[in-house]
Structures are given as C-alpha cells and as structure tokens.
Coordinates of C-alpha atoms and ligand atoms in Angstrom, one line a residue:
X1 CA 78.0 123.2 103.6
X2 CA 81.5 120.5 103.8
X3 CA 82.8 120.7 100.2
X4 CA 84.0 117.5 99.9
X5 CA 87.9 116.7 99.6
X6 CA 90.1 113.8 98.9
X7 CA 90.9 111.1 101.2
X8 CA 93.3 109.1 99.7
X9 CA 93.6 107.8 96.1
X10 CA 93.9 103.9 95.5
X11 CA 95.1 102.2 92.6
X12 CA 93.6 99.2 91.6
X13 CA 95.4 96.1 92.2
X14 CA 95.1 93.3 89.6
X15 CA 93.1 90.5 90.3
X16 CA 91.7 87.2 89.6
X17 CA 88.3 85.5 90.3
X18 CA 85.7 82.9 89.3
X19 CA 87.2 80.3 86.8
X20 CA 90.4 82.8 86.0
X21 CA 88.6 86.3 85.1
X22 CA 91.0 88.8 85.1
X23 CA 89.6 91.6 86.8
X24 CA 91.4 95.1 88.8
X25 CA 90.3 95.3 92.6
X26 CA 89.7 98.3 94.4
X27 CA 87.8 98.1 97.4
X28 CA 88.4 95.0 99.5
X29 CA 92.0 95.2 99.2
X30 CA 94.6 95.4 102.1
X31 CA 94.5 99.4 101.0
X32 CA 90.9 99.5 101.1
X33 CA 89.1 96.4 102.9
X34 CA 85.5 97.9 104.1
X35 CA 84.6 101.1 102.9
X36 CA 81.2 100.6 105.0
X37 CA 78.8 99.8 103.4
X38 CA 81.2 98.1 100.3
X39 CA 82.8 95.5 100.7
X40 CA 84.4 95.1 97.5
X41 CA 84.5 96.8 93.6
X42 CA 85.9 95.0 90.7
X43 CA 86.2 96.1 87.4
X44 CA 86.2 93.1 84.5
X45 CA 87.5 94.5 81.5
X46 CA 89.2 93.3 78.2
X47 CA 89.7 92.8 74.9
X48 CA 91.1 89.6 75.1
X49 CA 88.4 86.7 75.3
X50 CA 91.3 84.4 77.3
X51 CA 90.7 87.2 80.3
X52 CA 87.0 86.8 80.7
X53 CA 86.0 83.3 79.0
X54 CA 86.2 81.2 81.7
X55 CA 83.7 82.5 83.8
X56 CA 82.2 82.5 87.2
X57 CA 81.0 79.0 87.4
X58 CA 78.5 78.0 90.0
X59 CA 79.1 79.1 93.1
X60 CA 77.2 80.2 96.9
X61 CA 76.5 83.9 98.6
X62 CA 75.3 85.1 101.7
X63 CA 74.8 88.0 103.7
X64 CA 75.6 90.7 101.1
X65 CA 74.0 92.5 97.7
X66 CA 75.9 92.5 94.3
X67 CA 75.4 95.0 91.9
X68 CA 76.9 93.8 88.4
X69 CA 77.4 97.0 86.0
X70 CA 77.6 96.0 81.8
X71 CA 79.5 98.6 80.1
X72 CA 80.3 96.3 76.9
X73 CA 79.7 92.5 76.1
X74 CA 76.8 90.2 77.4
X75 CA 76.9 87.5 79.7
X76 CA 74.3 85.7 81.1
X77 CA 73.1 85.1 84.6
X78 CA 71.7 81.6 86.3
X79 CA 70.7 81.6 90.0
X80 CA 69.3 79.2 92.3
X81 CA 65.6 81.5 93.0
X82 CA 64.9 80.3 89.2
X83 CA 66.1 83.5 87.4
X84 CA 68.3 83.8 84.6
X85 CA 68.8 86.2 81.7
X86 CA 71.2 87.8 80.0
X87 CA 73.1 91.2 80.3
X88 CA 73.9 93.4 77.8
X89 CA 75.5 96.7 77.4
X90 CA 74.0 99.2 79.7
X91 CA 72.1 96.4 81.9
X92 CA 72.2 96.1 85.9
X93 CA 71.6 93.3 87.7
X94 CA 71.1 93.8 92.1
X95 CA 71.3 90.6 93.7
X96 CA 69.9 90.5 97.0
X97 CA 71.3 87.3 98.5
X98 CA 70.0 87.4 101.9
X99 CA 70.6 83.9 104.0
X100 CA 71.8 82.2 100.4
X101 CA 72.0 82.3 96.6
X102 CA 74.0 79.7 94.1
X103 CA 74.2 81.5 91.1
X104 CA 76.6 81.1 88.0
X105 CA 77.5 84.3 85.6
X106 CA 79.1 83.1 82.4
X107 CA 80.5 84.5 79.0
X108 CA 77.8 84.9 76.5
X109 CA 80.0 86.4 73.7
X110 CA 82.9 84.9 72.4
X111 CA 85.3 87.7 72.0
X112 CA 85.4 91.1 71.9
X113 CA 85.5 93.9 74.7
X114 CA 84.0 93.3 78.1
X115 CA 83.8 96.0 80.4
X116 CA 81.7 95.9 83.4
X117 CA 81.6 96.5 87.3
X118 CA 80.4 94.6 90.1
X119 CA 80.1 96.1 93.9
X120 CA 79.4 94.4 97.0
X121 CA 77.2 96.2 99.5
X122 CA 76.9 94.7 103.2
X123 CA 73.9 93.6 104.6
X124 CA 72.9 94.8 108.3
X125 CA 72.6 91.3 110.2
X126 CA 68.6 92.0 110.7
X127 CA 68.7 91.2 106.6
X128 CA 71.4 88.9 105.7
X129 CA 68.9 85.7 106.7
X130 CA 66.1 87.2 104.4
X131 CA 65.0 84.9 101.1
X132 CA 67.2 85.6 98.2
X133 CA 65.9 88.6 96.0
X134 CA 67.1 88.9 92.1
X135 CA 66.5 92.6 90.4
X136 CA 67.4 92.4 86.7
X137 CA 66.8 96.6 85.6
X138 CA 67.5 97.0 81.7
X139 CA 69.6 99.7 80.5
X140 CA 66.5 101.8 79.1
X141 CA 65.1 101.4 82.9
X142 CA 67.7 103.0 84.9
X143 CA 67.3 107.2 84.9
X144 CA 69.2 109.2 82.4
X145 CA 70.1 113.0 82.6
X146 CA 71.8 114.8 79.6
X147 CA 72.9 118.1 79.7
X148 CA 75.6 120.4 77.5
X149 CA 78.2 119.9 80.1
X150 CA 76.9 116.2 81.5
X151 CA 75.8 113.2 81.2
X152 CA 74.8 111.4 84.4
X153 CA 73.2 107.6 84.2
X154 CA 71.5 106.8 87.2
X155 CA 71.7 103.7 89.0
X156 CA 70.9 104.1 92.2
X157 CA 69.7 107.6 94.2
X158 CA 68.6 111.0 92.9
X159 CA 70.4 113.7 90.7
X160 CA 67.6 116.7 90.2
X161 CA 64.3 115.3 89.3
X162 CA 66.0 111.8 87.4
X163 CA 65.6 108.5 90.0
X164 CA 67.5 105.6 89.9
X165 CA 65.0 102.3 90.6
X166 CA 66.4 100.8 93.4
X167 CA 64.4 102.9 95.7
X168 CA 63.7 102.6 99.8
X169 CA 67.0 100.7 100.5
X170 CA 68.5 100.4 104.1
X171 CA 71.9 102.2 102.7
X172 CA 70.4 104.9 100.6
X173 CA 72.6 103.9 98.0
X174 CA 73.7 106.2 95.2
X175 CA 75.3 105.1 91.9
X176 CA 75.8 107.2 88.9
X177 CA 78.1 107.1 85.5
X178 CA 78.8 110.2 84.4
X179 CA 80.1 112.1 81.5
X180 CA 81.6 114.9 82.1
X181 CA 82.8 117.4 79.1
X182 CA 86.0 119.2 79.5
X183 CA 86.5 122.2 81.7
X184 CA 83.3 121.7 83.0
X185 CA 81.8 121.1 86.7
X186 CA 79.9 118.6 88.5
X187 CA 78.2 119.7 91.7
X188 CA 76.1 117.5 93.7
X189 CA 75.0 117.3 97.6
X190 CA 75.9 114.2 99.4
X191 CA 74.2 113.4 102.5
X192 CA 76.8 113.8 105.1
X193 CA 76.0 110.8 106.7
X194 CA 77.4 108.8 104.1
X195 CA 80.8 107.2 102.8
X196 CA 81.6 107.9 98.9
X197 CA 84.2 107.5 96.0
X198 CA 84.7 107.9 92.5
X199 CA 86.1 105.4 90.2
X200 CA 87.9 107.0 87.3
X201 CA 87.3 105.0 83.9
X202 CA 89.0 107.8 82.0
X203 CA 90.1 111.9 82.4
X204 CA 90.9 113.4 85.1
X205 CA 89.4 115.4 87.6
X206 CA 89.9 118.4 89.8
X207 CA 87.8 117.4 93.3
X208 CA 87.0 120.0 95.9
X209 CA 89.2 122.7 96.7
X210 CA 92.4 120.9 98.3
X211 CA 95.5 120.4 96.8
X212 CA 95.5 116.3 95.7
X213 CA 97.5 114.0 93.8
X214 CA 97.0 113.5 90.4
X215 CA 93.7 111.4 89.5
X216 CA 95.0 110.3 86.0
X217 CA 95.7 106.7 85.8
X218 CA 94.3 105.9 89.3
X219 CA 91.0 104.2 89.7
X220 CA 89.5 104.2 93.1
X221 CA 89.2 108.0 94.7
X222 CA 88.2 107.8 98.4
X223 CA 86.1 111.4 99.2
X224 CA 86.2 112.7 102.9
X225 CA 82.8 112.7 104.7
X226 CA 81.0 116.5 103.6
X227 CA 77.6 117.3 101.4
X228 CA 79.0 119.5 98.8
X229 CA 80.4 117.4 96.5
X230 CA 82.1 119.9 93.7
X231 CA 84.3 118.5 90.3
X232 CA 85.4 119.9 87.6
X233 CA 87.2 117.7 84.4
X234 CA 90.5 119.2 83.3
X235 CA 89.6 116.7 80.1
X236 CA 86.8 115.2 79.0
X237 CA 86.5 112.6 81.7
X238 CA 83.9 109.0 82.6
X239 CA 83.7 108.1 86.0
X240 CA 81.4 106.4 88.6
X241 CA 80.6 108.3 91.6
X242 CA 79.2 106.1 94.3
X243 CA 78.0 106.3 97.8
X244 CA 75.8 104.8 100.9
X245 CA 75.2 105.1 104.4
X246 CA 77.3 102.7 107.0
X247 CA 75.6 99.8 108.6
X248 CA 77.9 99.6 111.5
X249 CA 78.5 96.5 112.3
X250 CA 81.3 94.1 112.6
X251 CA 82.1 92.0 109.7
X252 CA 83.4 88.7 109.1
X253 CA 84.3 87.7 106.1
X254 CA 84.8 84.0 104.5
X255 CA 84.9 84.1 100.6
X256 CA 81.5 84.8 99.4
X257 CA 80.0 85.0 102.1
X258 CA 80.0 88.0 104.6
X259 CA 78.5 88.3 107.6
X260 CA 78.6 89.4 111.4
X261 CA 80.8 86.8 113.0
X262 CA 83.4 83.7 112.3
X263 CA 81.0 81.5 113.9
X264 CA 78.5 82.5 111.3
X265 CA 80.9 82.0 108.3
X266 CA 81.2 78.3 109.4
X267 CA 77.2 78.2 109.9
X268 CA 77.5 79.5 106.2
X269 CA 80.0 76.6 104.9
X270 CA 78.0 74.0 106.5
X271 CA 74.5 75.4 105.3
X272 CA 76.0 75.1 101.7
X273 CA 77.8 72.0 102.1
X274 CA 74.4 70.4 103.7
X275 CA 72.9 71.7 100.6
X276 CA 70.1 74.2 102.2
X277 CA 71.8 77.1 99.6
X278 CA 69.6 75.2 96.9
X279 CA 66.4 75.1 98.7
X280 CA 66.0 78.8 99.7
Ligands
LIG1 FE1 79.0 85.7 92.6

C-alpha cells in the first residue's frame, strides 16, 4: 500500500465565462492545464444575482464530457439532442458531447445563492466522434452514505457497498462530496492507476502522512499517484474528492472544443460554422 501525499496545492484563480458568470478556476489554468483525464473544474458560486444572471447562452462542444454539480439555486438546461430540464439543489447533469452538442445553461432563479461545479473530462479520440449523449441523475438518484464521522454523496465510483450511477465508463471516474466531522478520518483505496484531487469547499484537512502546506483557504489539492488515500479534518470540513484514469493522448484544445490535434479544432469550427453541430 502508497498512502497517498500531496502534490502541490492550487489556488483557484478567478474567472469569467459564458455571458459574464463569475466563476474560480482550478484545473485548466497555467498552474494546472490537464490533469489527465480533466481538463478543467470551475466552481460558480454567489450570492449576488449580477455574478451568475447572465448565463451561458447558446453555445457548441466537442470531444469532451461535462459534469455540472448543483450545490444551491436552479438553472435550467437546453441542448441541441432535444433535452432540457431543470437543475436543482443536489442535481447532476453528464453531458456526453461526443462529435457535437449546442446547448444553452441559463439562470432559473432570480437571486439568491448559487453554488455549483462543472468538470470537464477528456474523451479518448475513439469517442469524441460518437452521437451526443445527455444524462440528467436527480439528487435522490446519486448514492448516499452516512455515518457518525461522514457523510459521503456519491457521484461517480464506489465507497463500500454505495455506487454512484455513472457506471462502465472509459476513465473509471470517481466523484464524491463529503462531510467530514471534526477530528475524524477518511480512508479510502484509490486505484493506483489513476490521477486525483480534492477541492476544499470549507475546513481543512490533514492528507497522508507528509508534512504539507496549509489546506485552509486553498481550493484545488493535487494528490500524488498511491492507493491509500488517508484524511483526517482538523475542523469540521466539505470537500470533493475526485479522480479517473488517464487517456493518454495528446490534446488540442480550441475553446469548447477539445480534441486530439489543431487540425481537428479547425474541422471543429467549420463543422459548427456549416451548421452540422445542430443536426447530430
Ligand atoms: Fe457548455
């Protein structure tokens, strides 16, 4: 057994995307560009309606997976498949945009605290053609385990017997919120083969058995590669802990779309600009 230490701790750099959202960046930042397989991690959050109210208006994907996270507030989702709904607190949406999605994610509250996530996984190049694939999972659908020291919402991957339902995916993805009380431990085996972090929402944590700097008031935790994954909370502390297996590949990137090389980001523009985004 690796325990798992510290890498390097990233602080979130502020950010703006969409129609003006104000949102702090983590991953896909000149700290942190590609932790393979994310490609980038915002977190959306505030309690000013001038922040968030403007949107993410229509706009094109292709070649990677979005995972939005609701914490607090509701907005509602439109894509070019057909599918639209609304997200509330507690609700996941995994958006599979294979070779092309147009989708639009507006506001559907008019003040009050938003907090949410979204993550952007890569797509190995024998997937980024595929159709477009929309996943809407309700908060009452996503595993839940409670104990006295924990609580540990599960997204994506497997903590004891509780399963997350995105199952059978390329990156064996793993995406949990926990709870953790103070003074108490975490302990959970990672598959050595993949990359991981934690983003701190609140606390501060204790990680491994290292010496590291302090985890209060940073957001993005980068873990070195191991399988024995050990935390303890020196206060009550909220966190994601997230993780998946490299693809491997070279990336190219061009806005919203990612794929394998420049000459496919240009294939990309022109595909949307000839309007095929529409028809897949
Ligand atoms: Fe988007």
């Amino acid at each position: 057994m690796t325990k798992i230490e510290v890498k390097k701790i990233i602080k979130a750099v502020n950010a703006s995307d969409g129609a003006g959202v104000k949102l702090k960046r983590s991953i896909g930042t000149p700290e942190a560009d590609y932790i393979d397989p994310f490609l980038m991690l915002d977190e959306f959050g505030s309690e000013n309606k001038e922040d968030y109210i403007a949107g993410f208006p229509p706009h094109p994907h292709r070649g990677i997976e979005t995972v939005t996270y609701m914490l607090n507030g509701e907005f509602e989702h439109e894509d070019s498949t057909g599918a639209k709904g609304v997200m509330t607190s507690g609700d996941v949406q995994w958006m599979k945009t294979g070779r092309g999605i147009i989708h639009s994610e507006m506001p559907a509250m008019k003040e009050g605290k938003l907090l949410g996530f979204q993550l952007w996984i890569n797509m190995p190049a024998k997937f980024k053609k595929n159709k477009p694939e929309y996943l809407y999972l309700k908060g009452n659908e996503l595993g839940f385990h409670k104990d006295e020291d924990k609580s540990v919402k599960v997204i994506a991957g497997k903590f004891g017997e509780v399963e997350g339902p995105e199952k059978n995916h390329n990156v064996e993805p793993i995406y949990f919120h926990i709870i953790l009380k103070e003074g108490k431990k975490f302990v959970y085996n990672v598959p050595p083969t993949h990359n991981s972090f934690i983003y701190l929402l609140k606390g501060e944590l204790k990680i491994g058995d290292k010496n590291h700097g302090k985890t209060s008031n940073s957001h993005l935790i980068l873990l070195e590669r191991g399988n024995k994954l050990e935390l303890q909370a020196n206060k009550q502390t909220e966190f994601l802990f997230i993780a998946g297996k490299p693809i491997g590949e070279p990336i190219a990137r061009g806005g919203p779309f990612v794929m394998n090389t420049k000459a496919e980001i240009l294939e990309a523009i022109q595909d949307y600009n000839n309007g095929k985004f529409a028809k897949y």
